[in-house]
PDB file of C-alpha atoms in Angstrom:
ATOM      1  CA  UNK G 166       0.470 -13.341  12.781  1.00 45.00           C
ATOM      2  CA  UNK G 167       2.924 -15.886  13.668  1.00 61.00           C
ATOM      3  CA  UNK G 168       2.091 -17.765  10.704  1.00 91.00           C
ATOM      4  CA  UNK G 169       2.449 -15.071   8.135  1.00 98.00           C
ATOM      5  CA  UNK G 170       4.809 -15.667   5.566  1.00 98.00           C
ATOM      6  CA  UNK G 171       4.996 -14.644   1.631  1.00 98.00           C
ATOM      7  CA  UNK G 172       3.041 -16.516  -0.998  1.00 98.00           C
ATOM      8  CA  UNK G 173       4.725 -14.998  -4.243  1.00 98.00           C
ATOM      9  CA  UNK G 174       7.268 -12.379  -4.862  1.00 98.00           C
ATOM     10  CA  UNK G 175       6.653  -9.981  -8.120  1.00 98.00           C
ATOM     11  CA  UNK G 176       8.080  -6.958  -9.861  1.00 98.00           C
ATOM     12  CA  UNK G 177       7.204  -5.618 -13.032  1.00 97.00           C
ATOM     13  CA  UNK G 178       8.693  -3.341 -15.984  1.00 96.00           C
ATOM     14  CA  UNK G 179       7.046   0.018 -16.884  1.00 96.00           C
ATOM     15  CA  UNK G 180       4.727  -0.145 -19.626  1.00 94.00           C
ATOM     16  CA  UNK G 181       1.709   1.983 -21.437  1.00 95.00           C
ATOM     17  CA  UNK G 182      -1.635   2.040 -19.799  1.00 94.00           C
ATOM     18  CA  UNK G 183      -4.715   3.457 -21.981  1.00 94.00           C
ATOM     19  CA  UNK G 184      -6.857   5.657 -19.552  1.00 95.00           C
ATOM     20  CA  UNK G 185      -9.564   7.807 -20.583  1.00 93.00           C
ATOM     21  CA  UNK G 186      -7.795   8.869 -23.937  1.00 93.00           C
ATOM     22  CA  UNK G 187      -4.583   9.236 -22.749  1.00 95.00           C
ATOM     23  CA  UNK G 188      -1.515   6.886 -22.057  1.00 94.00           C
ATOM     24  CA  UNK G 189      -0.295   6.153 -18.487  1.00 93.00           C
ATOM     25  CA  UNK G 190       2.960   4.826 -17.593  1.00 93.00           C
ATOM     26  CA  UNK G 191       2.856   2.182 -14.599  1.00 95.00           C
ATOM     27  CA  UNK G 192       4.901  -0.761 -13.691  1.00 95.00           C
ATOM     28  CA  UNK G 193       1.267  -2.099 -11.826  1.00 96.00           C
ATOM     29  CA  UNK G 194       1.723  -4.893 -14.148  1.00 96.00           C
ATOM     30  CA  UNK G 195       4.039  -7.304 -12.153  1.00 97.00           C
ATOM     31  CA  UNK G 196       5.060 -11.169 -12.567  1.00 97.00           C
ATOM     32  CA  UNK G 197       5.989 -13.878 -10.310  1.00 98.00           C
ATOM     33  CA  UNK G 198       9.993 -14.100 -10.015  1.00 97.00           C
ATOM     34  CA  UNK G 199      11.536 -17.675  -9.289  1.00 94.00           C
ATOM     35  CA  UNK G 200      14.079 -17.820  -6.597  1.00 96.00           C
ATOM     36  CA  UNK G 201      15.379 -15.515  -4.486  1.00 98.00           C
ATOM     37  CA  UNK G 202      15.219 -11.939  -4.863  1.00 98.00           C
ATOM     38  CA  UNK G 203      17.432  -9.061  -3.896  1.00 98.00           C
ATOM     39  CA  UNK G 204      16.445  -6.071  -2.398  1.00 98.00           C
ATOM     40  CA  UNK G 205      17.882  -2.955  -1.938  1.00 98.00           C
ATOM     41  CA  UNK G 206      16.639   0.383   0.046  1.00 97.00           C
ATOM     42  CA  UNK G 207      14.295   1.312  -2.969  1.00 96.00           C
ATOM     43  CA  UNK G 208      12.931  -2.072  -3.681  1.00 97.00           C
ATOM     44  CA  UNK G 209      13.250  -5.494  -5.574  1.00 98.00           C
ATOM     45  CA  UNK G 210      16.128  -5.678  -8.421  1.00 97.00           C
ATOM     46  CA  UNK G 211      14.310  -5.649 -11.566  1.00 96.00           C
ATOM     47  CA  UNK G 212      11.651  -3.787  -9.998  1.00 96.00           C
ATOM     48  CA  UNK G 213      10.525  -0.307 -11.857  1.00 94.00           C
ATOM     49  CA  UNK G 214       8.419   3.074 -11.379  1.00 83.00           C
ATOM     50  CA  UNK G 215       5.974   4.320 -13.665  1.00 73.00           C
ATOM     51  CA  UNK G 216       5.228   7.208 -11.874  1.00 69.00           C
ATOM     52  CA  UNK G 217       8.760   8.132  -9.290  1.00 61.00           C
ATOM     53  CA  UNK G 218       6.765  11.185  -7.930  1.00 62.00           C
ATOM     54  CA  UNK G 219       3.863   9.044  -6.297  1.00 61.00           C
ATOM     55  CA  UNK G 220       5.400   5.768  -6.372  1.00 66.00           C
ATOM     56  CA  UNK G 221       8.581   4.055  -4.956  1.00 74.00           C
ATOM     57  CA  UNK G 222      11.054   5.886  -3.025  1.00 90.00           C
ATOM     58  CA  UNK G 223      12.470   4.746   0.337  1.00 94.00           C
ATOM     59  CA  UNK G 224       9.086   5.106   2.306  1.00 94.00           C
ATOM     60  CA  UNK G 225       6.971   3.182  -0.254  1.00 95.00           C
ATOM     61  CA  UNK G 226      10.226   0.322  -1.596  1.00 97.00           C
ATOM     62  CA  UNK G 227       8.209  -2.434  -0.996  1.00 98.00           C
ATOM     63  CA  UNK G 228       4.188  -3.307  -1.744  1.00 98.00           C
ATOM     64  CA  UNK G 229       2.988  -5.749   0.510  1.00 98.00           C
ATOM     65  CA  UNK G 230      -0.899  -7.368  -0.531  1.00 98.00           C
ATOM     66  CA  UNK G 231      -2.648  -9.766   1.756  1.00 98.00           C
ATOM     67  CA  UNK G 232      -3.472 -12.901  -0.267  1.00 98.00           C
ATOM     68  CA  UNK G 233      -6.853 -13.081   2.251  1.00 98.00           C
ATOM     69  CA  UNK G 234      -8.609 -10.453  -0.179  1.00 98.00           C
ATOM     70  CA  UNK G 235      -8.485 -12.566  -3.600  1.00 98.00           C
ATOM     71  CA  UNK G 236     -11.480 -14.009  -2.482  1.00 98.00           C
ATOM     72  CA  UNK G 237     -13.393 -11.307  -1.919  1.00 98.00           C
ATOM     73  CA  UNK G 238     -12.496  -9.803  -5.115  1.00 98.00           C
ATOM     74  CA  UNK G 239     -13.083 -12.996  -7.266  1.00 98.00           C
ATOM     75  CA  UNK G 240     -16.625 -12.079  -5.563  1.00 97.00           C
ATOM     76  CA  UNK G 241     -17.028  -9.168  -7.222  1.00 96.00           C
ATOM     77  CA  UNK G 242     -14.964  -8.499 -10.213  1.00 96.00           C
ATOM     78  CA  UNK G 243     -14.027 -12.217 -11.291  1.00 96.00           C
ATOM     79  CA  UNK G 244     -10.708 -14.346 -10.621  1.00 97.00           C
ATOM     80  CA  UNK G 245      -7.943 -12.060 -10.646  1.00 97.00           C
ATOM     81  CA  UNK G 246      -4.329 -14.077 -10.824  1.00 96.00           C
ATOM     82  CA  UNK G 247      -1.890 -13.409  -8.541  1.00 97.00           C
ATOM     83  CA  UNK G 248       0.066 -10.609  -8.401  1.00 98.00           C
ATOM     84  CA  UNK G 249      -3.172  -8.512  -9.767  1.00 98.00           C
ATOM     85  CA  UNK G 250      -2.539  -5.224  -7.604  1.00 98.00           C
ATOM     86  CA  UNK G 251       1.058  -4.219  -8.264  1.00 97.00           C
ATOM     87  CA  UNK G 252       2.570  -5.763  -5.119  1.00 98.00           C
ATOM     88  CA  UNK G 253       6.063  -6.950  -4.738  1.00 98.00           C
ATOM     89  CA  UNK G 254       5.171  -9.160  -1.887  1.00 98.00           C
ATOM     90  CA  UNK G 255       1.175 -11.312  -2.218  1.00 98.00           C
ATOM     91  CA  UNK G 256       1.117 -12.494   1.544  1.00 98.00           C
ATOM     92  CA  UNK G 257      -0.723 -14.553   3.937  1.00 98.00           C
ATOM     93  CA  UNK G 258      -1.518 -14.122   7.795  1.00 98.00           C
ATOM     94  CA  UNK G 259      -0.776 -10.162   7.462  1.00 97.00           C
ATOM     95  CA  UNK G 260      -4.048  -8.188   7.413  1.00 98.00           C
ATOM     96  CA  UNK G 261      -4.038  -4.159   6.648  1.00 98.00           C
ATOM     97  CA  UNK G 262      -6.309  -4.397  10.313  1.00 98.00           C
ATOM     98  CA  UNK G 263      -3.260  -6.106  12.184  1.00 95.00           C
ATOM     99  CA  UNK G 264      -0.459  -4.349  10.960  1.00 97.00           C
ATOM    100  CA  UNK G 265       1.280  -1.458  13.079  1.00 98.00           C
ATOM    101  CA  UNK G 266       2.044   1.626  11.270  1.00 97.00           C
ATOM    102  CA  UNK G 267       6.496   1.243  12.554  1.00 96.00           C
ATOM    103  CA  UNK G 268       6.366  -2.393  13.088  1.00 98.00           C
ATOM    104  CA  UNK G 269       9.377  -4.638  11.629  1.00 98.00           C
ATOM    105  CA  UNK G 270       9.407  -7.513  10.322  1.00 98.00           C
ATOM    106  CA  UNK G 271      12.316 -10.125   9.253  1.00 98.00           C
ATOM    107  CA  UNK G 272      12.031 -11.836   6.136  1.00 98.00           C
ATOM    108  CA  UNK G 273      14.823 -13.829   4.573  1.00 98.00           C
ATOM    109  CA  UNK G 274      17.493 -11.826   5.148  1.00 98.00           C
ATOM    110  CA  UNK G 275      15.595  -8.335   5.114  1.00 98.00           C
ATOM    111  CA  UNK G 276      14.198  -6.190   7.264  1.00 98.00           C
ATOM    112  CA  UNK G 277      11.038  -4.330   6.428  1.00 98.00           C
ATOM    113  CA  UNK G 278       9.174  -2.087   8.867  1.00 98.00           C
ATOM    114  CA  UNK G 279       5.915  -1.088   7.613  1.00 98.00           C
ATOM    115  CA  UNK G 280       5.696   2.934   7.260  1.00 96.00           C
ATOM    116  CA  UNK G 281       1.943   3.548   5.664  1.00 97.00           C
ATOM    117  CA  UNK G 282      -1.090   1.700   4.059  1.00 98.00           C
ATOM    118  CA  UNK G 283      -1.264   2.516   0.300  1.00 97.00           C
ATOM    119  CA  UNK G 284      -3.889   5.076  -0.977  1.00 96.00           C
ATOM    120  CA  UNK G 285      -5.300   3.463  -4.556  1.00 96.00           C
ATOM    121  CA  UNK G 286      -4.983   5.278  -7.709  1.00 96.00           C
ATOM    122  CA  UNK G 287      -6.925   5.212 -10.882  1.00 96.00           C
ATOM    123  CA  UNK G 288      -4.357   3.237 -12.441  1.00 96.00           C
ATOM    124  CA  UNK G 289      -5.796   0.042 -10.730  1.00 97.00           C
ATOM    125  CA  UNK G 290      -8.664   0.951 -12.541  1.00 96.00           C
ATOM    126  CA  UNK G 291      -6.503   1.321 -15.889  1.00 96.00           C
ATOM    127  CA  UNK G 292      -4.812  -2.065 -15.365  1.00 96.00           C
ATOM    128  CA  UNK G 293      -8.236  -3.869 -14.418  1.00 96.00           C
ATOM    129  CA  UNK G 294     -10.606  -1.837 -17.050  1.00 94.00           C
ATOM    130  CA  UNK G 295     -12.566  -1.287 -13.726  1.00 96.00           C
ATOM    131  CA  UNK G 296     -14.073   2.408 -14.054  1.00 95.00           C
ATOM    132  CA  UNK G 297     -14.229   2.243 -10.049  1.00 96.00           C
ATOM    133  CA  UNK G 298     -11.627  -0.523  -9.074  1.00 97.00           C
ATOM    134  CA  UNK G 299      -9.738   2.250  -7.323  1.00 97.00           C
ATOM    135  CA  UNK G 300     -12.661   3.512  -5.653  1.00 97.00           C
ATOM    136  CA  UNK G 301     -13.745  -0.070  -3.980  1.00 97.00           C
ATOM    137  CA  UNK G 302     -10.409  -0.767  -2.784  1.00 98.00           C
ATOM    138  CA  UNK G 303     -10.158   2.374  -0.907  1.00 98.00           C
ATOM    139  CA  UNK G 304     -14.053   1.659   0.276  1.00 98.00           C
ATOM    140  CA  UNK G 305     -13.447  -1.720   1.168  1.00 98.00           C
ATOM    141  CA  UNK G 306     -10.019  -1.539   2.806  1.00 98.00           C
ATOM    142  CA  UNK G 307      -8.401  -3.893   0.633  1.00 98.00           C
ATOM    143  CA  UNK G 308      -5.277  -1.461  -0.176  1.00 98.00           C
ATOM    144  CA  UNK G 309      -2.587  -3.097   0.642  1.00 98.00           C
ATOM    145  CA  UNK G 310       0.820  -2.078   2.858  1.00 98.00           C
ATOM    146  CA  UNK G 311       4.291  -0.098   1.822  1.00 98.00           C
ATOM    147  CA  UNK G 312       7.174  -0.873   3.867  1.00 98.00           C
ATOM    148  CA  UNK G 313      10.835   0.695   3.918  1.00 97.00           C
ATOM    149  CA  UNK G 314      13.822  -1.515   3.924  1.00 98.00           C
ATOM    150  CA  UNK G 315      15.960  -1.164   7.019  1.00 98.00           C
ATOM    151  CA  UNK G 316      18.227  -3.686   5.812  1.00 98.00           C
ATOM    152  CA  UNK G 317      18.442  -5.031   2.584  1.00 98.00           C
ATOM    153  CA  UNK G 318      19.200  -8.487   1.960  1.00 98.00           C
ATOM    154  CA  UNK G 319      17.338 -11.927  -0.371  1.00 98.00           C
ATOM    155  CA  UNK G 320      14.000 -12.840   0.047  1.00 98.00           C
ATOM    156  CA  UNK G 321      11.827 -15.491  -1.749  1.00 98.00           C
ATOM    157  CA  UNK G 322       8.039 -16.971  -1.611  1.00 98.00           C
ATOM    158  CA  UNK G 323       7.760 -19.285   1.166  1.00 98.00           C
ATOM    159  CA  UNK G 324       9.839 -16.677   3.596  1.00 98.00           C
ATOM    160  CA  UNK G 325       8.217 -16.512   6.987  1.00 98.00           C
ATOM    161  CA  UNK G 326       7.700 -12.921   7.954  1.00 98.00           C
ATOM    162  CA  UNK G 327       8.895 -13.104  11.724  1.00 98.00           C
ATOM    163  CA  UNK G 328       7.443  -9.419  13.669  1.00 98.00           C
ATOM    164  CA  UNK G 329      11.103  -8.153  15.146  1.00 98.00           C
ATOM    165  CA  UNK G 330       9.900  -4.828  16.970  1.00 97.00           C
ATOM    166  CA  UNK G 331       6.542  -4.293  17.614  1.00 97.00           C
ATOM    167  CA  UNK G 332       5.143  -0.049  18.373  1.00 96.00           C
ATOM    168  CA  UNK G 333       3.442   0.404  21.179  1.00 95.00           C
ATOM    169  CA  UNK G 334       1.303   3.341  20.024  1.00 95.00           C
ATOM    170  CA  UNK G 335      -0.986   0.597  18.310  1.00 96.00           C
ATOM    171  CA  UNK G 336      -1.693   2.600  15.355  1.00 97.00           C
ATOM    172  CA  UNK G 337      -2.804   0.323  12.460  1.00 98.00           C
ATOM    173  CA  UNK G 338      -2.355   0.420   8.947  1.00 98.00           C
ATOM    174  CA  UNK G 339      -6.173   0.295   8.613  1.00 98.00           C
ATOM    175  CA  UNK G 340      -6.914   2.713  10.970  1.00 98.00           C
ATOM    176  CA  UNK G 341      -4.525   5.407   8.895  1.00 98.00           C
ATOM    177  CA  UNK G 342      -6.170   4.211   5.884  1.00 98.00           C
ATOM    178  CA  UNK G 343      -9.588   4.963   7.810  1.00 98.00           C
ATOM    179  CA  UNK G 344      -8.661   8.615   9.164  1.00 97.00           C
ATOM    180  CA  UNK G 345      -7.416   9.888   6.116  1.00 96.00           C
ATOM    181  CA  UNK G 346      -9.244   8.174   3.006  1.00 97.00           C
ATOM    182  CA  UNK G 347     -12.664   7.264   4.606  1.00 97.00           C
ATOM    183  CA  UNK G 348     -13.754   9.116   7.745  1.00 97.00           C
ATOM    184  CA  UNK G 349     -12.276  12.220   6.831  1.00 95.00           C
ATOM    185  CA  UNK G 350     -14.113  14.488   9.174  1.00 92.00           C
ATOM    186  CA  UNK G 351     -13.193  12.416  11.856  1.00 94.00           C
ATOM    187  CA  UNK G 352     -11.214  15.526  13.730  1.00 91.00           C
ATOM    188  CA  UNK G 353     -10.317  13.697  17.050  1.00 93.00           C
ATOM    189  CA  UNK G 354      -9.056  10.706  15.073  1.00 95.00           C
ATOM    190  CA  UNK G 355      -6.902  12.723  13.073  1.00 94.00           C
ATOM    191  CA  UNK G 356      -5.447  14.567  16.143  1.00 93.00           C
ATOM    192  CA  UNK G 357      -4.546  11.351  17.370  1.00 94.00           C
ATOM    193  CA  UNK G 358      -2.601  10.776  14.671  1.00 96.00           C
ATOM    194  CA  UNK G 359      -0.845  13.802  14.264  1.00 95.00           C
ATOM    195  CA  UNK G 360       0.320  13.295  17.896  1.00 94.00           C
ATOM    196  CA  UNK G 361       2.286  10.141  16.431  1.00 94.00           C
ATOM    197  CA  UNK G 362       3.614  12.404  13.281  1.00 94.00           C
ATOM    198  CA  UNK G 363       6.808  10.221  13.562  1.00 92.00           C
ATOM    199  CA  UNK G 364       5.389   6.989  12.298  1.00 90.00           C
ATOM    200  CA  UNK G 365       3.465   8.689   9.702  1.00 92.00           C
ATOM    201  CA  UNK G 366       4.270   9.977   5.983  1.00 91.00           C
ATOM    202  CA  UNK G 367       5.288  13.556   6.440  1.00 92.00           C
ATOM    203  CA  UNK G 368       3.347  14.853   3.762  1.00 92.00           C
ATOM    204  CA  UNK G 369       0.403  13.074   5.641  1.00 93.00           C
ATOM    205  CA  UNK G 370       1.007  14.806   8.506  1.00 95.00           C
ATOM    206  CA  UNK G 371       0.586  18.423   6.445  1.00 94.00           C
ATOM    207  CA  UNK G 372      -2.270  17.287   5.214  1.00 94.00           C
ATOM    208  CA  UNK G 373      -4.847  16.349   8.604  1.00 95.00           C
ATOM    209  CA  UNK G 374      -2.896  19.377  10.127  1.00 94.00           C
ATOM    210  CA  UNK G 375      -4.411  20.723   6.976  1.00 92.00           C
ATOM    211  CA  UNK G 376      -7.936  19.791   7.751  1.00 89.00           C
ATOM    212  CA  UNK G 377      -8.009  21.054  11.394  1.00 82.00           C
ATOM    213  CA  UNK G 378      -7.761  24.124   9.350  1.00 84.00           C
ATOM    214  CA  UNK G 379     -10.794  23.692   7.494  1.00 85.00           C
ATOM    215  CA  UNK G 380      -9.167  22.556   4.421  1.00 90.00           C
ATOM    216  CA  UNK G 381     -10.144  19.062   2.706  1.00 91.00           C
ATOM    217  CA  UNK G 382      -8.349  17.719   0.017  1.00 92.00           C
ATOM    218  CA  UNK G 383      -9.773  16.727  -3.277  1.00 94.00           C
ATOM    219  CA  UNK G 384      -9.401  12.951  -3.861  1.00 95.00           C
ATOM    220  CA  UNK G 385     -11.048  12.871  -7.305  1.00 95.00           C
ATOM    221  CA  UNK G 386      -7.669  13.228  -9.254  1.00 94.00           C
ATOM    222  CA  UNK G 387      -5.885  10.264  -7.110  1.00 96.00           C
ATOM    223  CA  UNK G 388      -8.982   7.793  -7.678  1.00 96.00           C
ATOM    224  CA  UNK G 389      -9.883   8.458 -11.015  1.00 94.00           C
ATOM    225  CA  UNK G 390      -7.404  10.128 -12.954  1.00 90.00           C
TER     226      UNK G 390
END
């Protein structure tokens, strides 16, 4: 990871999103930005929210997406250009399976720290006209990171992203993204987790304290609208 740095840097406006007869209003639709960018605790200036209930916020300010799975979606569902999943950042050398849920990292002048991998919603699908694009990137993995901004500061493509402070509870980003999208009756994982509640969402926490109880949540509305 000592190579990772950012490829492009993208925000986006809010627009209208057809979706199964209705209109949606995202900001998923981002562009590359030229030169340095600021950004504050919520995010990129000129950055918006479709949605401020689900998206943005300190805890989700900045969308980071791994470059690395382009290819593998060219594979599938043709070339996609760059940003094509609503990230602010489109990295290289920073995989969802290396990433520590707490971890920092310096880039430019900012400091992010990575605080939970992102769960997709059906307005990837919306954006892509891919009935199950949401779907196969929670399947697959390929969902890309939210980080807070401990200190704001400029930032611009090319930036290295140097890890500052590294957890030691070695909690990935994938393995969240495992417990509670994917193996969801995985009860001992879950534990686990919960016995790290700090360096998770809390209203993750709620929810696999939620599901020792017997209760599983219905992911139907998130994925597909």
């Amino acid at each position: 990871m000592s190579d990772a740095r950012v490829v492009t840097v993208s925000t986006g406006a809010v627009r209208q999103l057809p979706w199964r007869g209705r209109a949606v209003s995202t900001a998923i639709a981002k562009t590359p930005v030229l030169g340095r960018v600021d950004v504050g605790v919520l995010g990129l200036a000129g950055d918006e929210r479709g949605d401020r209930v689900h998206h943005g916020g300190p805890d989700k300010a900045v969308l980071l997406y791994p470059g690395e799975h382009y290819a593998a979606w060219a594979q599938e569902v043709g070339e996609l250009a760059t940003p094509a999943f609503g990230e602010n950042l489109t990295t290289s050398g920073l995989l969802e399976s290396d990433v520590l849920i707490g971890a920092v990292y310096a880039v430019g002048t900012v400091l992010l720290q990575v605080s939970q991998p992102r769960r997709p919603c059906f307005k990837l699908a919306a954006h892509h006209d891919v009935e199950d694009m949401a779907v196969r990137a929670q399947r697959t993995g390929r969902t890309g990171i939210y980080c807070r901004v401990l200190k704001p500061g400029r930032l611009g493509a090319g930036d290295p992203l140097v890890l500052a402070r590294k957890p030691l509870h070695g909690i990935t980003a994938a393995e969240v993204h495992r417990v509670v999208n994917i193996d969801r009756d995985d009860t001992a994982a879950a534990r686990h987790l919960v016995r790290h509640a700090d360096v998770l969402p809390e209203s993750w926490v709620k929810l696999l304290r939620r599901r020792s109880d017997g209760h599983l949540e219905d992911q139907a509305a998130r994925l597909r609208g």
